[in-house]
mmCIF file of C-alpha atoms and ligand atoms in Angstrom:
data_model
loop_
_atom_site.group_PDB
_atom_site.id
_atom_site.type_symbol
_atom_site.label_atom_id
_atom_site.label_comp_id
_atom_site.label_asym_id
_atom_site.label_seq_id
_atom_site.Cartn_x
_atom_site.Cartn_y
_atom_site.Cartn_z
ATOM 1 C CA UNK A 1 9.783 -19.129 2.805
ATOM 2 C CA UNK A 2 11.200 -22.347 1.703
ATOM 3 C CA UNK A 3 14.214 -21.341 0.071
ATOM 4 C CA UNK A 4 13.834 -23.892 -2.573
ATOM 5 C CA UNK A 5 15.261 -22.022 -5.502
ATOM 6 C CA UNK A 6 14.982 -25.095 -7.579
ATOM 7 C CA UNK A 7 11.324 -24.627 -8.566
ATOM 8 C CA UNK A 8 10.724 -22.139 -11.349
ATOM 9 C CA UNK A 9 8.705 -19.117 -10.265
ATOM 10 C CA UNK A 10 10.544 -16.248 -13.237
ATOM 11 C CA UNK A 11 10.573 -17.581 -16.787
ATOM 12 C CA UNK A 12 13.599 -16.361 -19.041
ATOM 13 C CA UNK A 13 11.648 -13.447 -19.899
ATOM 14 C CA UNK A 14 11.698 -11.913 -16.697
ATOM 15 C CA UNK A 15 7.939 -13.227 -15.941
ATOM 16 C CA UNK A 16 6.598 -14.293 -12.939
ATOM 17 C CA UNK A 17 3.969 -16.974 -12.737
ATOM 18 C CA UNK A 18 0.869 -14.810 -12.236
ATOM 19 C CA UNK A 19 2.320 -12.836 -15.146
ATOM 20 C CA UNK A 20 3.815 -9.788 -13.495
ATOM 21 C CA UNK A 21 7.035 -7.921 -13.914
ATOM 22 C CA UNK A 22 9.952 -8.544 -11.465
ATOM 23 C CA UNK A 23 8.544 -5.134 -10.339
ATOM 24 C CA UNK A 24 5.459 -4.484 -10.670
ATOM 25 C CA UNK A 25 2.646 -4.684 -8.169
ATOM 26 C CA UNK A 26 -0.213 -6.845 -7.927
ATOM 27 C CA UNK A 27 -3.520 -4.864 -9.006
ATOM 28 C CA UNK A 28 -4.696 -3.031 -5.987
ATOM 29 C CA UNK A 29 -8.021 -1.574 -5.415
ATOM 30 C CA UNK A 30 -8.312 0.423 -1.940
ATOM 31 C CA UNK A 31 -11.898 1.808 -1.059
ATOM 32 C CA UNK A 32 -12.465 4.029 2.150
ATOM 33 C CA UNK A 33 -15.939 4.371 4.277
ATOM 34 C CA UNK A 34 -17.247 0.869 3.485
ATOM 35 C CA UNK A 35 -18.994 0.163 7.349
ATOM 36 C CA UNK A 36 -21.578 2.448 8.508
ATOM 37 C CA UNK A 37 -21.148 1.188 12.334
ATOM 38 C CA UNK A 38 -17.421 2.000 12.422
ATOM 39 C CA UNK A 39 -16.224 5.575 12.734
ATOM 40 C CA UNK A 40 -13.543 5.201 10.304
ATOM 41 C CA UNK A 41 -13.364 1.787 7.769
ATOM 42 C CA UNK A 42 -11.734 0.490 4.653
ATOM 43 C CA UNK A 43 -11.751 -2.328 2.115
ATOM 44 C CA UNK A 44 -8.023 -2.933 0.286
ATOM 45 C CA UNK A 45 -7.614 -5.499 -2.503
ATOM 46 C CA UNK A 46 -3.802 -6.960 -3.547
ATOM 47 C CA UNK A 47 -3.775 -9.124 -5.218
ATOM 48 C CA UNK A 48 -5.641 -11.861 -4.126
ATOM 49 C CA UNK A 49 -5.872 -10.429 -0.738
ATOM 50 C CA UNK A 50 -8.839 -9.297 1.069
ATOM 51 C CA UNK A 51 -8.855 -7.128 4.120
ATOM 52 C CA UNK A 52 -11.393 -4.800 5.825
ATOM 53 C CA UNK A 53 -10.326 -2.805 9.136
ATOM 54 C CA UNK A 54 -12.649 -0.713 11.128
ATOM 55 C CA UNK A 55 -11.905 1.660 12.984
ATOM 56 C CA UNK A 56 -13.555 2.567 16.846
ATOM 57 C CA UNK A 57 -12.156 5.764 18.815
ATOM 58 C CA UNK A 58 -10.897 7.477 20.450
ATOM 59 C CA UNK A 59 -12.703 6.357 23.051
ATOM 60 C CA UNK A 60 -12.219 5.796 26.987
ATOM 61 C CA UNK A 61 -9.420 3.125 27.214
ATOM 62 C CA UNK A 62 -11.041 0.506 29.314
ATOM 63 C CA UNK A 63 -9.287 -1.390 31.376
ATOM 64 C CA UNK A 64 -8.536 2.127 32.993
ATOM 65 C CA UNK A 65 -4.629 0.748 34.163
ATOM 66 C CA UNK A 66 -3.913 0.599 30.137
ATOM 67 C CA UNK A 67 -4.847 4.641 29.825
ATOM 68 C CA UNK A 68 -2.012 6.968 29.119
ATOM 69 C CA UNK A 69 -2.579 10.225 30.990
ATOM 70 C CA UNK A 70 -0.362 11.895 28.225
ATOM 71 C CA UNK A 71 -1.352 10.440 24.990
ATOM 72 C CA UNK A 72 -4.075 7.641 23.086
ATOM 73 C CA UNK A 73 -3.027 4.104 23.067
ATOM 74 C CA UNK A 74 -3.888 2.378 19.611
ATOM 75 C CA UNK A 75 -4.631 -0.727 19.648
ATOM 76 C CA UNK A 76 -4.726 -2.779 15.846
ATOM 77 C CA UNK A 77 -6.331 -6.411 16.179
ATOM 78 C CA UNK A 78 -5.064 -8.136 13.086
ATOM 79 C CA UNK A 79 -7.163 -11.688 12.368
ATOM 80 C CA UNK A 80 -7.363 -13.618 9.579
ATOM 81 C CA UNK A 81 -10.422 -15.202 9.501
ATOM 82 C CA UNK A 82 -11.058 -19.429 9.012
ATOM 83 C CA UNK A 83 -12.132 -18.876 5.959
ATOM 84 C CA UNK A 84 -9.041 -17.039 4.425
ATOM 85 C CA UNK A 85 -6.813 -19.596 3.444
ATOM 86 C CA UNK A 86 -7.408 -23.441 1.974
ATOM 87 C CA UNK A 87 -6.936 -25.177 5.166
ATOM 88 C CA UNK A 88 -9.692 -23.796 7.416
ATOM 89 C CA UNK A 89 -7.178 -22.061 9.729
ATOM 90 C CA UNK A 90 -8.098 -22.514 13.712
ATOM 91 C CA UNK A 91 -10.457 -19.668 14.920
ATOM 92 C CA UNK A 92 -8.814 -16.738 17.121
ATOM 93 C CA UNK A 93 -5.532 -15.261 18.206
ATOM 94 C CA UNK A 94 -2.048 -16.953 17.759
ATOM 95 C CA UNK A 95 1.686 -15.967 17.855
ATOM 96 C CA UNK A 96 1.361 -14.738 14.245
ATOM 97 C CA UNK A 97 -1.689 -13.049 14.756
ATOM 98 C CA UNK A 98 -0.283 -11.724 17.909
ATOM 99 C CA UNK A 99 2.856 -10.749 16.934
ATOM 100 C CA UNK A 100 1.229 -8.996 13.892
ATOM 101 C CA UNK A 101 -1.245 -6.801 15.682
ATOM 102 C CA UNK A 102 2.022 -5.552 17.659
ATOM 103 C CA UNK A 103 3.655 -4.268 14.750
ATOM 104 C CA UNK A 104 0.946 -2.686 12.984
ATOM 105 C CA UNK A 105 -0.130 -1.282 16.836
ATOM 106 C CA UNK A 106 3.272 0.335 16.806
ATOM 107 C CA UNK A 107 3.602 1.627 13.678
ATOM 108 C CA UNK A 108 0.069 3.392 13.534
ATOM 109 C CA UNK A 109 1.083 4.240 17.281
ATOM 110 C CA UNK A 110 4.299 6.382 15.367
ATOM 111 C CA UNK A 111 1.954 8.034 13.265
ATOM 112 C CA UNK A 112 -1.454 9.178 14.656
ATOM 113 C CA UNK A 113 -0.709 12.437 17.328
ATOM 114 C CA UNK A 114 -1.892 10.270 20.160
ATOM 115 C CA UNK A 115 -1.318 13.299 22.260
ATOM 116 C CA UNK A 116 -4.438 14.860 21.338
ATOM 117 C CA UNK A 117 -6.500 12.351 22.654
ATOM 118 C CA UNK A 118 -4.996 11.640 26.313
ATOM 119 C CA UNK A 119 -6.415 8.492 28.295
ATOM 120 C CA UNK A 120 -8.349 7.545 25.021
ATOM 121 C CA UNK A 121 -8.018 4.506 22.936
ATOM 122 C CA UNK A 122 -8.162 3.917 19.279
ATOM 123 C CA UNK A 123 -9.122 0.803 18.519
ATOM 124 C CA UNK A 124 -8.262 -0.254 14.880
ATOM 125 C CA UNK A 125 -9.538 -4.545 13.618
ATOM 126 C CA UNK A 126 -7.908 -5.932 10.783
ATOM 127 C CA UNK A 127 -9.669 -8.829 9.323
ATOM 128 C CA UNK A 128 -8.706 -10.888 6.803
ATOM 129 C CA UNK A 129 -10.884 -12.090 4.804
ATOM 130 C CA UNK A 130 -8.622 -13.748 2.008
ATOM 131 C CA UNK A 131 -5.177 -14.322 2.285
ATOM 132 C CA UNK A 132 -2.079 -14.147 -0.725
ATOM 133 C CA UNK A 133 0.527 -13.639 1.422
ATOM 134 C CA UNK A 134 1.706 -9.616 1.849
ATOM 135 C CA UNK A 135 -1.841 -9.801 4.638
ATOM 136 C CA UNK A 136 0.292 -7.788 7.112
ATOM 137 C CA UNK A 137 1.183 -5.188 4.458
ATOM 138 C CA UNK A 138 -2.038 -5.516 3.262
ATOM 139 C CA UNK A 139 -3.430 -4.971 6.681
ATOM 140 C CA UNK A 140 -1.514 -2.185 7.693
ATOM 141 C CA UNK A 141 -2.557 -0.249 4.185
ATOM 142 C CA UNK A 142 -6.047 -0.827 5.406
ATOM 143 C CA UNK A 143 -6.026 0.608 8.704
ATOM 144 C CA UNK A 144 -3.958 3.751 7.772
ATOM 145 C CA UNK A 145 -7.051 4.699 5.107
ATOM 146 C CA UNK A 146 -9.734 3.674 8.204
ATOM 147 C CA UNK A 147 -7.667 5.800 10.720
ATOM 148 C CA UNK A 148 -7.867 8.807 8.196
ATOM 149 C CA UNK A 149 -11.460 7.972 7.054
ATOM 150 C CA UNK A 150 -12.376 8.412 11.118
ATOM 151 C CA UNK A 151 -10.784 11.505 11.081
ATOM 152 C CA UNK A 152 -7.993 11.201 13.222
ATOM 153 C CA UNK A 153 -5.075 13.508 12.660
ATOM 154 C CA UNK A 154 -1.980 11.851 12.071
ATOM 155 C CA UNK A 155 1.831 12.575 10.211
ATOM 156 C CA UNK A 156 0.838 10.592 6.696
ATOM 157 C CA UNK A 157 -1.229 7.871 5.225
ATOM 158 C CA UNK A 158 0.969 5.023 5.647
ATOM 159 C CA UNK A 159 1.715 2.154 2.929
ATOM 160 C CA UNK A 160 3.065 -0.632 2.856
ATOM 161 C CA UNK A 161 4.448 -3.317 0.902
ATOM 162 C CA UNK A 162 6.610 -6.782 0.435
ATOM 163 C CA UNK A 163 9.854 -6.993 -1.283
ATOM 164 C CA UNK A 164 11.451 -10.494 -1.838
ATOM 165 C CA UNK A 165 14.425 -12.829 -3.969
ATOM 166 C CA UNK A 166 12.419 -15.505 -5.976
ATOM 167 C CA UNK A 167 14.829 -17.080 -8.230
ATOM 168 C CA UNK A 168 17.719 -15.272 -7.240
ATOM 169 C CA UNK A 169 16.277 -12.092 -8.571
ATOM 170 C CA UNK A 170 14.766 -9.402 -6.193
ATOM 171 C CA UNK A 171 10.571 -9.273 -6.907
ATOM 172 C CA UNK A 172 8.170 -6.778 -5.181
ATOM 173 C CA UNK A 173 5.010 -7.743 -3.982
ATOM 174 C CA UNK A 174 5.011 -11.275 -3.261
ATOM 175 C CA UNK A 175 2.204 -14.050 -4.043
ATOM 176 C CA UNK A 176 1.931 -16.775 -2.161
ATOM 177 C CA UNK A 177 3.650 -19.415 -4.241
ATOM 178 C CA UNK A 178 6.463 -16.894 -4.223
ATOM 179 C CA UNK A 179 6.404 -16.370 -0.224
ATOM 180 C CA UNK A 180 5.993 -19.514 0.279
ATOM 181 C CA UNK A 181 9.175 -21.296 -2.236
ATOM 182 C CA UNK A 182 11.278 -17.948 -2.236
ATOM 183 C CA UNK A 183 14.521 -16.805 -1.029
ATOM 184 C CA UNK A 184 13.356 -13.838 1.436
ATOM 185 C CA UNK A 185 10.479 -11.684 2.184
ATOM 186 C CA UNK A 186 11.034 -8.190 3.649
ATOM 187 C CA UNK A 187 7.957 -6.721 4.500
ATOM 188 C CA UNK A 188 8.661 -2.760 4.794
ATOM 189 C CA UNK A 189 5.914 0.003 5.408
ATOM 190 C CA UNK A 190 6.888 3.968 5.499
ATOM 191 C CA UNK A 191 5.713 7.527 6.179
ATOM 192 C CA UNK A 192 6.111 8.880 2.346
ATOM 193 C CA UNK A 193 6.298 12.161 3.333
ATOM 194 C CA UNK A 194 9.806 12.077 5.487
ATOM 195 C CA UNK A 195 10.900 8.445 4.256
ATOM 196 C CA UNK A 196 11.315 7.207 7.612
ATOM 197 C CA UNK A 197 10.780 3.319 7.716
ATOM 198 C CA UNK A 198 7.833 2.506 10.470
ATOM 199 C CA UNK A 199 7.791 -1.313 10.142
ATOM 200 C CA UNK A 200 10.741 -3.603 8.348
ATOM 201 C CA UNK A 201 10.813 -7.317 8.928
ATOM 202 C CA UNK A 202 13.628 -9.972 6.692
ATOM 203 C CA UNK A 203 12.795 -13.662 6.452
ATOM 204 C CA UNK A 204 15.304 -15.159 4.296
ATOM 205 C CA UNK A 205 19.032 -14.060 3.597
ATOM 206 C CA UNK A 206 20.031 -11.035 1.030
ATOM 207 C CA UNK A 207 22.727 -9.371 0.203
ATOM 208 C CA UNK A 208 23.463 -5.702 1.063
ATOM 209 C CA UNK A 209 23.627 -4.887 -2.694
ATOM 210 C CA UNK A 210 20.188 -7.013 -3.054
ATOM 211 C CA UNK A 211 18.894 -5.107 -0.180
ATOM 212 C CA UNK A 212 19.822 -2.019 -1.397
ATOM 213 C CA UNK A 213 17.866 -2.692 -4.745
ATOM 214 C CA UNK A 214 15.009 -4.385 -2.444
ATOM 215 C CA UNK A 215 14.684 -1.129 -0.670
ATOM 216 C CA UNK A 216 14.439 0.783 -3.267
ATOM 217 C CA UNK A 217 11.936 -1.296 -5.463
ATOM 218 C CA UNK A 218 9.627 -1.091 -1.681
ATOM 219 C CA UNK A 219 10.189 2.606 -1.362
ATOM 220 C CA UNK A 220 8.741 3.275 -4.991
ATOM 221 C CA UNK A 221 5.970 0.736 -4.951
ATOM 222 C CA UNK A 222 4.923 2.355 -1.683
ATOM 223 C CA UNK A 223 4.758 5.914 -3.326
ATOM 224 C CA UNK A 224 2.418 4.125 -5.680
ATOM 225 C CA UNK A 225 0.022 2.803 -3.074
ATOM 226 C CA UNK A 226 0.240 5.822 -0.866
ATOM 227 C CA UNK A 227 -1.067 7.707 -3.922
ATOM 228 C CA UNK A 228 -4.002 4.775 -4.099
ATOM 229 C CA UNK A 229 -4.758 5.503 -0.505
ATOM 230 C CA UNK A 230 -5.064 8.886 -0.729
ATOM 231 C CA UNK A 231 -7.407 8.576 -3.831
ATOM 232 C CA UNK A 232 -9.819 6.268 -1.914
ATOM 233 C CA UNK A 233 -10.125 9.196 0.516
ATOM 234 C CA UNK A 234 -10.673 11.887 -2.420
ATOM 235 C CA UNK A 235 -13.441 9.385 -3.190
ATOM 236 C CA UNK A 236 -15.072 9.048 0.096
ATOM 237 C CA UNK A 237 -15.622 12.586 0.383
ATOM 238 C CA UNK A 238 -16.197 13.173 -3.170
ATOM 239 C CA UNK A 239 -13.575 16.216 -3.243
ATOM 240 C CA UNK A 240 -14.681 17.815 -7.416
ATOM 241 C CA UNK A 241 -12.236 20.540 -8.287
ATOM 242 C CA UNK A 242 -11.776 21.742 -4.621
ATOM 243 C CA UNK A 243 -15.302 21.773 -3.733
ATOM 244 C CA UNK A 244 -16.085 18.535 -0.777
ATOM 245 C CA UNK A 245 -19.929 17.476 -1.307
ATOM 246 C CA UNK A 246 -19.585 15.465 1.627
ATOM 247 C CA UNK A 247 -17.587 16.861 5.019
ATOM 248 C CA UNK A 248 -15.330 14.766 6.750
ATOM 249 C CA UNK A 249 -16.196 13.323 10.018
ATOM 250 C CA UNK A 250 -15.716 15.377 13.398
ATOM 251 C CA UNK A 251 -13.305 12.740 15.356
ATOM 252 C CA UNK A 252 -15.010 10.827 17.790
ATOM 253 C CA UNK A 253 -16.359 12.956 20.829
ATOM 254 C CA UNK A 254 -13.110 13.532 22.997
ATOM 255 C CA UNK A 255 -13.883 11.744 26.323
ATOM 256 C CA UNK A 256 -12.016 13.387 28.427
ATOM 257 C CA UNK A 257 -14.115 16.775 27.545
ATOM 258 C CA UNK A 258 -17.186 14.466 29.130
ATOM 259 C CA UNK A 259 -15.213 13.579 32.235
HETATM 260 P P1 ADP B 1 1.963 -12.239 5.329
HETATM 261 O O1 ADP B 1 0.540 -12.599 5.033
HETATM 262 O O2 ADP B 1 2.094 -10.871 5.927
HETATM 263 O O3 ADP B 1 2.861 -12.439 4.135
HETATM 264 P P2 ADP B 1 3.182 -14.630 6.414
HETATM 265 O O4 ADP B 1 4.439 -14.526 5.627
HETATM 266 O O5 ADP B 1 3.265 -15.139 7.836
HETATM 267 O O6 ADP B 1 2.469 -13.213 6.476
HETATM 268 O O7 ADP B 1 2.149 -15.564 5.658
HETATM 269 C C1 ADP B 1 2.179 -15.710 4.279
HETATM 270 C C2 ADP B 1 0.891 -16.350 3.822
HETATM 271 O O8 ADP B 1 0.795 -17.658 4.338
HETATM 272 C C3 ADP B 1 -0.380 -15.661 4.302
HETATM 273 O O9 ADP B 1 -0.711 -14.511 3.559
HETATM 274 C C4 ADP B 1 -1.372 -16.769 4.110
HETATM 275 O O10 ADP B 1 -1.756 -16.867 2.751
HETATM 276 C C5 ADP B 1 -0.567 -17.993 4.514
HETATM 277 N N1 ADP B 1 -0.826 -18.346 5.922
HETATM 278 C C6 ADP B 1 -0.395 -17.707 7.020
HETATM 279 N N2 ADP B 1 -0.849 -18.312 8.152
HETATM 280 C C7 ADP B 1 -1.584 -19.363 7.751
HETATM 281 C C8 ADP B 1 -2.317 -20.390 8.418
HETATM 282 N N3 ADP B 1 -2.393 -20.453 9.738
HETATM 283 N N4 ADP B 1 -2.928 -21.336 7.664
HETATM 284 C C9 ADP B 1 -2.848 -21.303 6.321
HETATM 285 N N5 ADP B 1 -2.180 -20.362 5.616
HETATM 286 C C10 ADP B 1 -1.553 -19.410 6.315
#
């Protein structure tokens, strides 16, 4: 987020520089079920973006201190690998990474009904495997389709997407050029069904009225990737006029049945 408004990212038509609308989406491509090892998985394209997030759980939290007697802890790893961006970016976790996994922990935390699956954990990894800017969106989009595709019961599917000023005009879904010499980024992921905002970050200064109009551009382009999700799902298990060829997986053996 440089701030530099000075270089031209909207041409006086309204066009941004990877041709796009001031609101209109990158093209997104969201596939559920893509790792045969993982008990839930997806694969979600924006953009440039690459992300895969597999799913493990729930499954006995180990260390044992971190279990919850009352509900599942989920844990979300987000990583973007070396390999991601130009630079070769250094190998394992840092604040970004770190403070990233938090977020998308919490949020997916909100969402699944951990009670059902007391002193478990869910384990969800997010890796990047090309990055656009919008990864933690991105990443977040990802592991709500692997938490559904391993069967765990939760409130929604949750989306999520990046609103931004580029040129003193309010953009959704922003590339990297636009992240990077933009005015703000406000990353913003919701529950579609009740509205209720799970994850909302601002880098950058807007006004309340640009806010307002930010908000709502996020809150519409998320209806439209919540719709992608849940088609990736109808996909996975092949659901023809009502009739499922395939069934959906059982949730991972409850542990605490074992014990
Ligand atoms: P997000 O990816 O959620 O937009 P940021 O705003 O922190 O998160 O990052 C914007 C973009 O900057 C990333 O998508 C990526 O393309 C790039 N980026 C982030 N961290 C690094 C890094 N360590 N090295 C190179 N590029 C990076």
């Amino acid at each position: 987020m440089g701030g530099n408004s000075d270089m031209k990212l909207i041409d006086e038509n309204g066009i941004r520089i990877d041709g796009r609308k001031v609101d209109e989406l990158r093209p997104i491509k969201i596939e559920a079920g893509v790792l045969k090892s993982a008990d839930g998985s997806a694969y979600v394209e924006i953009g440039k973006n690459k992300v895969l997030a597999a799913v493990y759980g729930p499954r006995e939290c180990h260390p044992r201190h971190m279990q919850n007697p009352a509900k599942a802890i989920v844990q979300c790893k987000y990583n973007m690998i070396s390999f991601s961006v130009s630079d070769r970016k250094r190998p394992g976790p840092d604040r970004r990474s770190v403070e990233i996994s938090k977020l998308i922990s919490e949020a997916m935390e909100y969402v699944v009904f951990t009670e059902n699956y007391p002193r478990t954990s869910i384990d969800v990894y997010i890796e990047v495997l090309q990055a656009n800017a919008g990864t933690r969106c991105a990443g977040l989009t990802a592991a709500a389709v692997a938490l559904a595709d391993a069967g765990i019961p939760m409130k929604d599917i949750v989306p999520a997407v990046a609103v931004g000023k580029v040129n003193d005009q309010v953009v959704l879904d922003l590339n990297k050029e636009e992240d990077n010499y933009g005015q703000a980024d406000l990353p913003i992921a919701m529950i579609p069904r009740t509205g209720e905002v799970l994850l909302m970050q601002m880098d950058g200064h807007l006004t309340q009225a640009e806010f307002d109009k930010a908000l709502e551009m996020g809150v519409k382009a998320c209806h439209e990737i919540y719709e992608l999700q849940k088609d990736a799902l109808r996909r996975r298990y092949a659901i023809v006029n009502g009739e499922t060829e395939e069934e959906p997986k059982e949730p991972a053996e409850d542990v605490n049945e074992e014990a």
